[in-house]
Amino acid sequence: MGSGSVVPEGGRGEASEALDQPPNAWERLGQFYNRNLGLFLVFLAEVFASLMTTTTRLLETGFTTKFHALQIIFVRMLATAILGSLYMWIKKVPDFPLGNPQIRGLLVLRGFAGFIGLFCSYYSLSYLNLSDSTVISFIVPTLTAFMCFVVLKEPFTVQEALAGVIAFIGVLFIARPPFIFPVSGDGDAANSLGTMADADGPSGIVPAVPATPAERSLAVLLGVIGSFGAATAYSTIRVIGTRAHSLVSVNYFAVVATVGSCLIILIHPDLEFKTPENATQWALLVAIGIAGFLLQFLITEGLQREKGGRATNLIYTQLVFALILEKIVWGTTPSGLSLIGALLIIGAAIWVSLQKSKKSTGQVRRPSVDEESSLLGNSGDSGSRRV
């Protein structure tokens, strides 16, 4: 053996000693960063989702000039379409911009379903507080499981059906239709909205928005229809699978929503594009466009780095943000019945998620990278392409 192959005893000892040394503070910080970066990005995405919902409700109800949900969708989705297209063009994403010719019909369906879901959700914010609107979106996992059972013949267990019934009961507690929950004769505006103001009156930045029981019931119905639209979109994403890049799917959603909202405003005799009346409204409109794209970008980057289970659990932080923002901006908190409904819906959603987790034990799956796709839980993990 040549002398060049001999490792000095001291050198071997130094190398071994270096390997045995525990990591220092900076190394531990770096390890923590690497382990939790994806989770932090998903968390930031949920923050932007909550801020965007708050901004939407402010534009719809908080000023003399009130913006229609369609105009807000137009602004948000136009920004997403432009920024998303630029990103895919720079990155040379495969099949950009129209996607695989064999599945363009499915991509269009995904876009229309997403547009309907978004419109119903945004329009319901005119009469629903943030927390109730947020909680209603948590029924999407159960609806998606049911639609995949009907369309894709995927298993739909008794537990999932029971969770759906529990979630529906929770929706009734939030909607409180008068034929089930009679309104007292002195019911005030805050109670009709489903909130409780402080004893000394609302202490928020803007006054609480009153709504009649009929308006509230209609808003909840639209929220449920919006969840059906979202579930249809997510089920379509399941069918598309790896045949389209995730951002191509998102771009179809953005373009369909942009064009659709613009055409409806131009054609409908009672609708028109409103001009912001002050710098605050301009800032809120710009913020919606930027937050919409950042939401998409962060959820994409986060879900690439994070396990589906931990990321799925973060969707429920939206309710915490909604409660905080609702208290700060409008000075209100949900009523007791709304909180009962929220517990029922969240409990049902978590139960469905746990059932999915048990089924997928031992299977390697990648999260579906799409807006609010963490709502899908493990059922939507298959069939997406890394960005």
C-alpha positions as a Markdown table, in Angstrom:
| # | Residue | x | y | z |
|---|---|---|---|---|
| 1 | Met | 0.0 | 0.0 | 0.0 |
| 2 | Gly | 1.4 | 3.4 | -1.0 |
| 3 | Ser | 2.1 | 6.1 | 1.6 |
| 4 | Gly | -0.6 | 8.2 | 0.0 |
| 5 | Ser | -3.3 | 5.7 | 1.2 |
| 6 | Val | -2.3 | 5.9 | 4.8 |
| 7 | Val | -4.5 | 8.0 | 7.0 |
| 8 | Pro | -2.7 | 9.4 | 10.0 |
| 9 | Glu | -4.0 | 8.2 | 13.3 |
| 10 | Gly | -4.4 | 11.7 | 14.5 |
| 11 | Gly | -6.3 | 12.8 | 11.4 |
| 12 | Arg | -8.7 | 9.9 | 11.8 |
| 13 | Gly | -9.3 | 10.8 | 15.4 |
| 14 | Glu | -9.9 | 14.5 | 14.6 |
| 15 | Ala | -12.4 | 13.5 | 11.9 |
| 16 | Ser | -14.2 | 11.2 | 14.3 |
| 17 | Glu | -14.2 | 13.8 | 17.0 |
| 18 | Ala | -15.7 | 16.4 | 14.6 |
| 19 | Leu | -18.5 | 13.9 | 13.7 |
| 20 | Asp | -19.3 | 13.2 | 17.3 |
| 21 | Gln | -19.6 | 16.9 | 18.3 |
| 22 | Pro | -23.3 | 18.0 | 18.8 |
| 23 | Pro | -24.5 | 20.7 | 16.4 |
| 24 | Asn | -24.1 | 24.3 | 17.6 |
| 25 | Ala | -26.9 | 26.8 | 17.9 |
| 26 | Trp | -26.6 | 28.0 | 14.2 |
| 27 | Glu | -26.7 | 24.4 | 13.0 |
| 28 | Arg | -29.7 | 23.6 | 15.1 |
| 29 | Leu | -31.4 | 26.7 | 13.8 |
| 30 | Gly | -30.6 | 25.7 | 10.2 |
| 31 | Gln | -32.1 | 22.2 | 10.9 |
| 32 | Phe | -35.2 | 23.6 | 12.4 |
| 33 | Tyr | -35.5 | 26.0 | 9.3 |
| 34 | Asn | -35.2 | 23.1 | 6.9 |
| 35 | Arg | -37.7 | 20.9 | 8.7 |
| 36 | Asn | -40.4 | 23.6 | 9.0 |
| 37 | Leu | -39.9 | 25.9 | 6.0 |
| 38 | Gly | -42.8 | 24.3 | 4.1 |
| 39 | Leu | -45.1 | 24.5 | 7.1 |
| 40 | Phe | -44.2 | 28.1 | 7.6 |
| 41 | Leu | -44.9 | 28.9 | 3.9 |
| 42 | Val | -48.4 | 27.2 | 4.2 |
| 43 | Phe | -49.0 | 29.2 | 7.4 |
| 44 | Leu | -48.2 | 32.4 | 5.5 |
| 45 | Ala | -50.6 | 31.4 | 2.8 |
| 46 | Glu | -53.4 | 31.0 | 5.3 |
| 47 | Val | -52.6 | 34.5 | 6.7 |
| 48 | Phe | -52.9 | 36.0 | 3.2 |
| 49 | Ala | -56.1 | 34.0 | 2.6 |
| 50 | Ser | -57.6 | 35.5 | 5.7 |
| 51 | Leu | -56.4 | 39.0 | 4.9 |
| 52 | Met | -57.8 | 38.7 | 1.4 |
| 53 | Thr | -61.2 | 37.7 | 2.8 |
| 54 | Thr | -61.2 | 40.6 | 5.2 |
| 55 | Thr | -60.3 | 43.0 | 2.4 |
| 56 | Thr | -63.1 | 41.6 | 0.2 |
| 57 | Arg | -65.7 | 42.2 | 2.9 |
| 58 | Leu | -64.4 | 45.7 | 3.6 |
| 59 | Leu | -64.7 | 46.6 | -0.1 |
| 60 | Glu | -68.2 | 45.1 | -0.3 |
| 61 | Thr | -69.6 | 46.7 | 2.9 |
| 62 | Gly | -67.3 | 49.1 | 4.5 |
| 63 | Phe | -67.4 | 52.2 | 2.3 |
| 64 | Thr | -70.0 | 54.5 | 0.6 |
| 65 | Thr | -68.9 | 53.1 | -2.7 |
| 66 | Lys | -69.5 | 49.4 | -2.4 |
| 67 | Phe | -67.8 | 47.0 | -4.8 |
| 68 | His | -69.7 | 44.0 | -6.2 |
| 69 | Ala | -68.1 | 40.6 | -5.7 |
| 70 | Leu | -67.6 | 40.2 | -9.5 |
| 71 | Gln | -65.4 | 43.3 | -9.7 |
| 72 | Ile | -63.3 | 42.1 | -6.8 |
| 73 | Ile | -62.9 | 38.7 | -8.5 |
| 74 | Phe | -61.9 | 40.5 | -11.7 |
| 75 | Val | -59.2 | 42.5 | -10.0 |
| 76 | Arg | -57.8 | 39.5 | -8.0 |
| 77 | Met | -57.9 | 37.0 | -10.8 |
| 78 | Leu | -56.5 | 39.4 | -13.4 |
| 79 | Ala | -53.4 | 39.9 | -11.2 |
| 80 | Thr | -53.2 | 36.1 | -10.7 |
| 81 | Ala | -53.5 | 35.4 | -14.5 |
| 82 | Ile | -50.8 | 38.0 | -15.4 |
| 83 | Leu | -48.3 | 37.1 | -12.7 |
| 84 | Gly | -48.9 | 33.4 | -13.1 |
| 85 | Ser | -48.5 | 33.5 | -16.9 |
| 86 | Leu | -45.2 | 35.5 | -16.5 |
| 87 | Tyr | -43.9 | 33.0 | -14.0 |
| 88 | Met | -44.7 | 30.0 | -16.3 |
| 89 | Trp | -43.3 | 31.8 | -19.3 |
| 90 | Ile | -40.0 | 32.5 | -17.5 |
| 91 | Lys | -39.8 | 29.0 | -16.1 |
| 92 | Lys | -40.8 | 27.4 | -19.5 |
| 93 | Val | -43.6 | 25.3 | -17.9 |
| 94 | Pro | -44.5 | 22.4 | -20.2 |
| 95 | Asp | -47.7 | 22.9 | -22.4 |
| 96 | Phe | -48.0 | 26.5 | -21.3 |
| 97 | Pro | -50.4 | 28.3 | -21.8 |
| 98 | Leu | -53.2 | 25.9 | -23.0 |
| 99 | Gly | -52.1 | 22.7 | -21.5 |
| 100 | Asn | -52.4 | 19.2 | -22.9 |
| 101 | Pro | -54.9 | 19.1 | -25.8 |
| 102 | Gln | -56.4 | 15.9 | -24.5 |
| 103 | Ile | -57.6 | 17.5 | -21.2 |
| 104 | Arg | -58.4 | 21.1 | -22.1 |
| 105 | Gly | -62.1 | 20.4 | -21.6 |
| 106 | Leu | -61.4 | 19.3 | -18.1 |
| 107 | Leu | -59.3 | 22.3 | -17.5 |
| 108 | Val | -62.1 | 24.6 | -18.7 |
| 109 | Leu | -64.5 | 22.7 | -16.3 |
| 110 | Arg | -62.1 | 23.2 | -13.5 |
| 111 | Gly | -61.9 | 26.9 | -14.3 |
| 112 | Phe | -65.8 | 27.4 | -14.4 |
| 113 | Ala | -66.3 | 25.3 | -11.2 |
| 114 | Gly | -63.7 | 27.4 | -9.4 |
| 115 | Phe | -65.2 | 30.6 | -10.7 |
| 116 | Ile | -68.7 | 29.7 | -9.4 |
| 117 | Gly | -67.3 | 28.6 | -6.1 |
| 118 | Leu | -65.3 | 31.8 | -5.7 |
| 119 | Phe | -68.3 | 34.0 | -6.7 |
| 120 | Cys | -70.7 | 32.4 | -4.3 |
| 121 | Ser | -68.1 | 32.6 | -1.5 |
| 122 | Tyr | -67.3 | 36.3 | -2.1 |
| 123 | Tyr | -71.0 | 37.3 | -2.6 |
| 124 | Ser | -72.0 | 35.7 | 0.7 |
| 125 | Leu | -69.5 | 37.9 | 2.5 |
| 126 | Ser | -72.0 | 40.8 | 2.0 |
| 127 | Tyr | -74.2 | 39.2 | 4.7 |
| 128 | Leu | -71.9 | 36.8 | 6.6 |
| 129 | Asn | -69.2 | 37.5 | 9.1 |
| 130 | Leu | -65.7 | 36.2 | 8.4 |
| 131 | Ser | -65.7 | 33.3 | 10.8 |
| 132 | Asp | -69.0 | 31.8 | 9.6 |
| 133 | Ser | -67.9 | 32.2 | 5.9 |
| 134 | Thr | -64.6 | 30.5 | 6.7 |
| 135 | Val | -66.1 | 27.6 | 8.6 |
| 136 | Ile | -68.5 | 26.8 | 5.8 |
| 137 | Ser | -65.6 | 26.3 | 3.5 |
| 138 | Phe | -64.5 | 23.4 | 5.8 |
| 139 | Ile | -67.3 | 21.2 | 4.4 |
| 140 | Val | -65.3 | 21.0 | 1.1 |
| 141 | Pro | -63.4 | 17.7 | 2.1 |
| 142 | Thr | -66.7 | 15.9 | 2.7 |
| 143 | Leu | -68.3 | 17.2 | -0.5 |
| 144 | Thr | -65.2 | 16.3 | -2.5 |
| 145 | Ala | -65.2 | 12.8 | -1.1 |
| 146 | Phe | -68.9 | 12.4 | -2.0 |
| 147 | Met | -68.4 | 13.8 | -5.6 |
| 148 | Cys | -65.4 | 11.5 | -6.1 |
| 149 | Phe | -67.7 | 8.6 | -5.0 |
| 150 | Val | -70.4 | 9.6 | -7.5 |
| 151 | Val | -68.2 | 10.5 | -10.5 |
| 152 | Leu | -65.0 | 8.5 | -10.0 |
| 153 | Lys | -66.5 | 5.5 | -8.1 |
| 154 | Glu | -64.1 | 6.0 | -5.2 |
| 155 | Pro | -65.0 | 4.6 | -1.8 |
| 156 | Phe | -67.3 | 6.7 | 0.3 |
| 157 | Thr | -67.5 | 5.2 | 3.8 |
| 158 | Val | -70.3 | 5.3 | 6.4 |
| 159 | Gln | -68.0 | 7.5 | 8.6 |
| 160 | Glu | -67.6 | 10.0 | 5.8 |
| 161 | Ala | -71.4 | 10.1 | 5.2 |
| 162 | Leu | -72.0 | 10.6 | 8.9 |
| 163 | Ala | -69.4 | 13.4 | 9.0 |
| 164 | Gly | -71.3 | 15.0 | 6.1 |
| 165 | Val | -74.6 | 14.9 | 8.2 |
| 166 | Ile | -72.8 | 16.4 | 11.2 |
| 167 | Ala | -71.3 | 19.2 | 9.0 |
| 168 | Phe | -74.8 | 19.9 | 7.5 |
| 169 | Ile | -76.2 | 20.2 | 11.1 |
| 170 | Gly | -73.3 | 22.7 | 11.8 |
| 171 | Val | -74.3 | 24.7 | 8.7 |
| 172 | Leu | -77.9 | 24.9 | 10.1 |
| 173 | Phe | -76.6 | 26.3 | 13.4 |
| 174 | Ile | -74.7 | 29.0 | 11.4 |
| 175 | Ala | -77.6 | 29.8 | 9.0 |
| 176 | Arg | -80.2 | 29.7 | 11.7 |
| 177 | Pro | -83.2 | 29.7 | 9.4 |
| 178 | Pro | -86.3 | 31.2 | 11.1 |
| 179 | Phe | -88.4 | 28.1 | 10.8 |
| 180 | Ile | -85.9 | 26.2 | 13.0 |
| 181 | Phe | -84.4 | 29.1 | 15.0 |
| 182 | Pro | -87.2 | 31.6 | 15.6 |
| 183 | Val | -86.0 | 35.2 | 16.0 |
| 184 | Ser | -87.1 | 37.0 | 19.1 |
| 185 | Gly | -89.2 | 40.1 | 18.7 |
| 186 | Asp | -86.4 | 42.4 | 19.9 |
| 187 | Gly | -83.7 | 40.7 | 17.8 |
| 188 | Asp | -81.1 | 43.3 | 17.0 |
| 189 | Ala | -78.9 | 43.8 | 14.0 |
| 190 | Ala | -75.9 | 42.2 | 15.6 |
| 191 | Asn | -77.8 | 39.0 | 16.4 |
| 192 | Ser | -79.4 | 38.8 | 13.0 |
| 193 | Leu | -75.8 | 38.9 | 11.6 |
| 194 | Gly | -74.9 | 36.1 | 14.0 |
| 195 | Thr | -72.5 | 38.1 | 16.1 |
| 196 | Met | -72.3 | 39.6 | 19.6 |
| 197 | Ala | -71.1 | 43.1 | 20.0 |
| 198 | Asp | -69.4 | 44.4 | 23.1 |
| 199 | Ala | -71.6 | 45.7 | 26.0 |
| 200 | Asp | -70.6 | 49.3 | 25.3 |
| 201 | Gly | -71.3 | 48.9 | 21.5 |
| 202 | Pro | -69.1 | 47.7 | 18.7 |
| 203 | Ser | -65.5 | 48.7 | 19.2 |
| 204 | Gly | -64.1 | 47.9 | 15.7 |
| 205 | Ile | -62.7 | 50.1 | 13.0 |
| 206 | Val | -65.9 | 50.0 | 11.0 |
| 207 | Pro | -69.5 | 49.3 | 12.2 |
| 208 | Ala | -70.9 | 45.8 | 12.0 |
| 209 | Val | -73.0 | 45.0 | 8.9 |
| 210 | Pro | -76.7 | 44.2 | 9.7 |
| 211 | Ala | -78.4 | 41.4 | 7.8 |
| 212 | Thr | -82.0 | 40.0 | 8.1 |
| 213 | Pro | -82.5 | 36.3 | 8.8 |
| 214 | Ala | -83.5 | 35.9 | 5.2 |
| 215 | Glu | -80.4 | 37.5 | 3.9 |
| 216 | Arg | -78.3 | 35.5 | 6.3 |
| 217 | Ser | -79.9 | 32.2 | 5.2 |
| 218 | Leu | -79.4 | 33.1 | 1.5 |
| 219 | Ala | -75.7 | 33.9 | 2.2 |
| 220 | Val | -75.2 | 30.6 | 3.9 |
| 221 | Leu | -76.9 | 28.8 | 1.0 |
| 222 | Leu | -74.5 | 30.6 | -1.4 |
| 223 | Gly | -71.6 | 29.6 | 0.8 |
| 224 | Val | -72.7 | 25.9 | 0.5 |
| 225 | Ile | -73.1 | 26.3 | -3.3 |
| 226 | Gly | -69.7 | 27.8 | -3.4 |
| 227 | Ser | -68.3 | 24.8 | -1.5 |
| 228 | Phe | -69.9 | 22.5 | -4.1 |
| 229 | Gly | -68.2 | 24.5 | -6.8 |
| 230 | Ala | -64.8 | 24.2 | -5.0 |
| 231 | Ala | -65.4 | 20.4 | -4.6 |
| 232 | Thr | -66.2 | 20.1 | -8.3 |
| 233 | Ala | -63.0 | 21.9 | -9.1 |
| 234 | Tyr | -60.9 | 19.7 | -6.8 |
| 235 | Ser | -62.6 | 16.5 | -8.1 |
| 236 | Thr | -61.7 | 17.7 | -11.7 |
| 237 | Ile | -58.1 | 18.2 | -10.6 |
| 238 | Arg | -58.1 | 14.6 | -9.4 |
| 239 | Val | -59.2 | 13.4 | -12.8 |
| 240 | Ile | -56.6 | 15.6 | -14.6 |
| 241 | Gly | -53.9 | 14.2 | -12.4 |
| 242 | Thr | -50.3 | 14.6 | -13.7 |
| 243 | Arg | -51.5 | 15.4 | -17.2 |
| 244 | Ala | -51.3 | 19.1 | -16.5 |
| 245 | His | -48.9 | 21.2 | -14.6 |
| 246 | Ser | -50.6 | 22.6 | -11.4 |
| 247 | Leu | -50.0 | 26.2 | -12.4 |
| 248 | Val | -51.6 | 25.6 | -15.8 |
| 249 | Ser | -54.7 | 24.5 | -13.9 |
| 250 | Val | -54.6 | 27.6 | -11.7 |
| 251 | Asn | -54.2 | 29.8 | -14.8 |
| 252 | Tyr | -57.4 | 28.3 | -16.4 |
| 253 | Phe | -59.2 | 29.2 | -13.2 |
| 254 | Ala | -57.8 | 32.7 | -13.2 |
| 255 | Val | -58.5 | 33.4 | -16.9 |
| 256 | Val | -62.0 | 32.0 | -16.8 |
| 257 | Ala | -62.8 | 34.0 | -13.6 |
| 258 | Thr | -61.3 | 37.2 | -15.1 |
| 259 | Val | -63.2 | 36.9 | -18.4 |
| 260 | Gly | -66.4 | 35.7 | -16.8 |
| 261 | Ser | -66.6 | 38.4 | -14.2 |
| 262 | Cys | -65.8 | 41.1 | -16.8 |
| 263 | Leu | -68.5 | 39.9 | -19.3 |
| 264 | Ile | -71.2 | 39.6 | -16.6 |
| 265 | Ile | -70.5 | 43.2 | -15.3 |
| 266 | Leu | -70.6 | 44.6 | -18.9 |
| 267 | Ile | -73.7 | 42.7 | -19.9 |
| 268 | His | -75.8 | 43.0 | -16.7 |
| 269 | Pro | -77.8 | 46.2 | -16.7 |
| 270 | Asp | -77.6 | 46.8 | -12.9 |
| 271 | Leu | -73.8 | 46.2 | -12.7 |
| 272 | Glu | -70.9 | 48.5 | -13.6 |
| 273 | Phe | -67.2 | 48.9 | -12.8 |
| 274 | Lys | -66.9 | 51.2 | -9.8 |
| 275 | Thr | -64.0 | 53.6 | -9.4 |
| 276 | Pro | -62.4 | 53.6 | -5.9 |
| 277 | Glu | -63.4 | 56.7 | -4.0 |
| 278 | Asn | -60.2 | 57.2 | -2.0 |
| 279 | Ala | -56.6 | 56.0 | -1.5 |
| 280 | Thr | -57.8 | 53.3 | 1.0 |
| 281 | Gln | -60.0 | 51.6 | -1.5 |
| 282 | Trp | -57.2 | 51.7 | -4.2 |
| 283 | Ala | -54.8 | 50.2 | -1.7 |
| 284 | Leu | -57.3 | 47.4 | -0.8 |
| 285 | Leu | -57.9 | 46.5 | -4.5 |
| 286 | Val | -54.2 | 46.4 | -5.1 |
| 287 | Ala | -53.7 | 44.3 | -1.9 |
| 288 | Ile | -56.3 | 41.8 | -3.1 |
| 289 | Gly | -54.4 | 41.2 | -6.4 |
| 290 | Ile | -51.1 | 40.8 | -4.7 |
| 291 | Ala | -52.4 | 38.7 | -1.9 |
| 292 | Gly | -54.2 | 36.4 | -4.3 |
| 293 | Phe | -51.0 | 35.6 | -6.2 |
| 294 | Leu | -48.9 | 35.3 | -3.0 |
| 295 | Leu | -51.5 | 32.9 | -1.6 |
| 296 | Gln | -51.1 | 30.7 | -4.7 |
| 297 | Phe | -47.3 | 31.0 | -4.7 |
| 298 | Leu | -46.9 | 30.2 | -1.0 |
| 299 | Ile | -49.3 | 27.3 | -1.0 |
| 300 | Thr | -47.4 | 25.9 | -4.1 |
| 301 | Glu | -44.0 | 26.3 | -2.5 |
| 302 | Gly | -45.1 | 25.1 | 0.9 |
| 303 | Leu | -46.9 | 22.0 | -0.2 |
| 304 | Gln | -43.8 | 20.9 | -2.2 |
| 305 | Arg | -41.8 | 20.9 | 1.0 |
| 306 | Glu | -44.3 | 19.7 | 3.5 |
| 307 | Lys | -46.2 | 16.5 | 4.3 |
| 308 | Gly | -49.8 | 16.6 | 3.5 |
| 309 | Gly | -51.0 | 15.8 | 7.0 |
| 310 | Arg | -49.3 | 18.7 | 8.8 |
| 311 | Ala | -50.2 | 21.1 | 6.0 |
| 312 | Thr | -53.8 | 20.0 | 6.1 |
| 313 | Asn | -54.1 | 20.8 | 9.8 |
| 314 | Leu | -53.0 | 24.4 | 9.1 |
| 315 | Ile | -56.2 | 25.2 | 7.2 |
| 316 | Tyr | -58.0 | 25.5 | 10.5 |
| 317 | Thr | -55.8 | 28.4 | 11.5 |
| 318 | Gln | -57.9 | 30.5 | 9.1 |
| 319 | Leu | -60.7 | 30.4 | 11.7 |
| 320 | Val | -58.3 | 31.9 | 14.3 |
| 321 | Phe | -57.3 | 34.7 | 11.9 |
| 322 | Ala | -60.9 | 35.3 | 11.0 |
| 323 | Leu | -61.9 | 35.6 | 14.7 |
| 324 | Ile | -59.1 | 38.0 | 15.4 |
| 325 | Leu | -59.7 | 40.2 | 12.3 |
| 326 | Glu | -63.4 | 40.2 | 12.9 |
| 327 | Lys | -62.9 | 41.5 | 16.4 |
| 328 | Ile | -60.4 | 44.2 | 15.3 |
| 329 | Val | -62.2 | 45.4 | 12.2 |
| 330 | Trp | -65.9 | 45.1 | 13.1 |
| 331 | Gly | -65.7 | 44.7 | 16.9 |
| 332 | Thr | -67.8 | 41.6 | 17.0 |
| 333 | Thr | -67.5 | 37.9 | 17.9 |
| 334 | Pro | -69.6 | 35.0 | 16.7 |
| 335 | Ser | -72.7 | 34.1 | 18.7 |
| 336 | Gly | -72.9 | 30.9 | 20.7 |
| 337 | Leu | -74.9 | 29.1 | 18.0 |
| 338 | Ser | -72.3 | 30.0 | 15.4 |
| 339 | Leu | -69.6 | 28.6 | 17.6 |
| 340 | Ile | -71.5 | 25.3 | 18.0 |
| 341 | Gly | -71.9 | 25.1 | 14.3 |
| 342 | Ala | -68.2 | 25.8 | 13.8 |
| 343 | Leu | -67.3 | 23.0 | 16.2 |
| 344 | Leu | -69.5 | 20.5 | 14.4 |
| 345 | Ile | -68.1 | 21.4 | 11.0 |
| 346 | Ile | -64.5 | 21.4 | 12.1 |
| 347 | Gly | -65.0 | 18.2 | 14.0 |
| 348 | Ala | -66.5 | 16.5 | 11.0 |
| 349 | Ala | -63.7 | 17.8 | 8.7 |
| 350 | Ile | -61.0 | 16.5 | 11.1 |
| 351 | Trp | -62.7 | 13.2 | 11.3 |
| 352 | Val | -62.8 | 12.8 | 7.5 |
| 353 | Ser | -59.1 | 13.8 | 7.4 |
| 354 | Leu | -58.2 | 11.2 | 10.0 |
| 355 | Gln | -60.1 | 8.5 | 8.1 |
| 356 | Lys | -58.2 | 9.4 | 4.9 |
| 357 | Ser | -54.9 | 9.3 | 6.8 |
| 358 | Lys | -55.6 | 5.8 | 8.1 |
| 359 | Lys | -56.3 | 4.6 | 4.5 |
| 360 | Ser | -53.1 | 6.2 | 3.1 |
| 361 | Thr | -50.7 | 4.9 | 5.7 |
| 362 | Gly | -47.7 | 3.5 | 3.9 |
| 363 | Gln | -48.5 | 5.2 | 0.6 |
| 364 | Val | -46.2 | 7.9 | -0.7 |
| 365 | Arg | -48.3 | 10.7 | -2.1 |
| 366 | Arg | -47.6 | 14.3 | -3.1 |
| 367 | Pro | -50.0 | 17.1 | -2.1 |
| 368 | Ser | -52.2 | 18.6 | -4.9 |
| 369 | Val | -50.6 | 22.0 | -5.4 |
| 370 | Asp | -53.5 | 24.3 | -5.9 |
| 371 | Glu | -55.2 | 27.1 | -4.0 |
| 372 | Glu | -56.7 | 26.0 | -0.8 |
| 373 | Ser | -55.8 | 22.5 | -1.8 |
| 374 | Ser | -55.0 | 21.6 | 1.8 |
| 375 | Leu | -58.8 | 21.3 | 2.2 |
| 376 | Leu | -58.6 | 18.1 | 0.2 |
| 377 | Gly | -56.5 | 16.4 | 2.8 |
| 378 | Asn | -55.1 | 13.1 | 1.7 |
| 379 | Ser | -57.8 | 12.5 | -0.8 |
| 380 | Gly | -56.3 | 15.0 | -3.1 |
| 381 | Asp | -52.7 | 14.1 | -2.7 |
| 382 | Ser | -52.3 | 12.1 | -5.8 |
| 383 | Gly | -51.7 | 13.2 | -9.2 |
| 384 | Ser | -50.0 | 16.5 | -9.1 |
| 385 | Arg | -46.8 | 17.7 | -10.6 |
| 386 | Arg | -44.0 | 19.4 | -8.8 |
| 387 | Val | -43.6 | 23.1 | -9.7 |
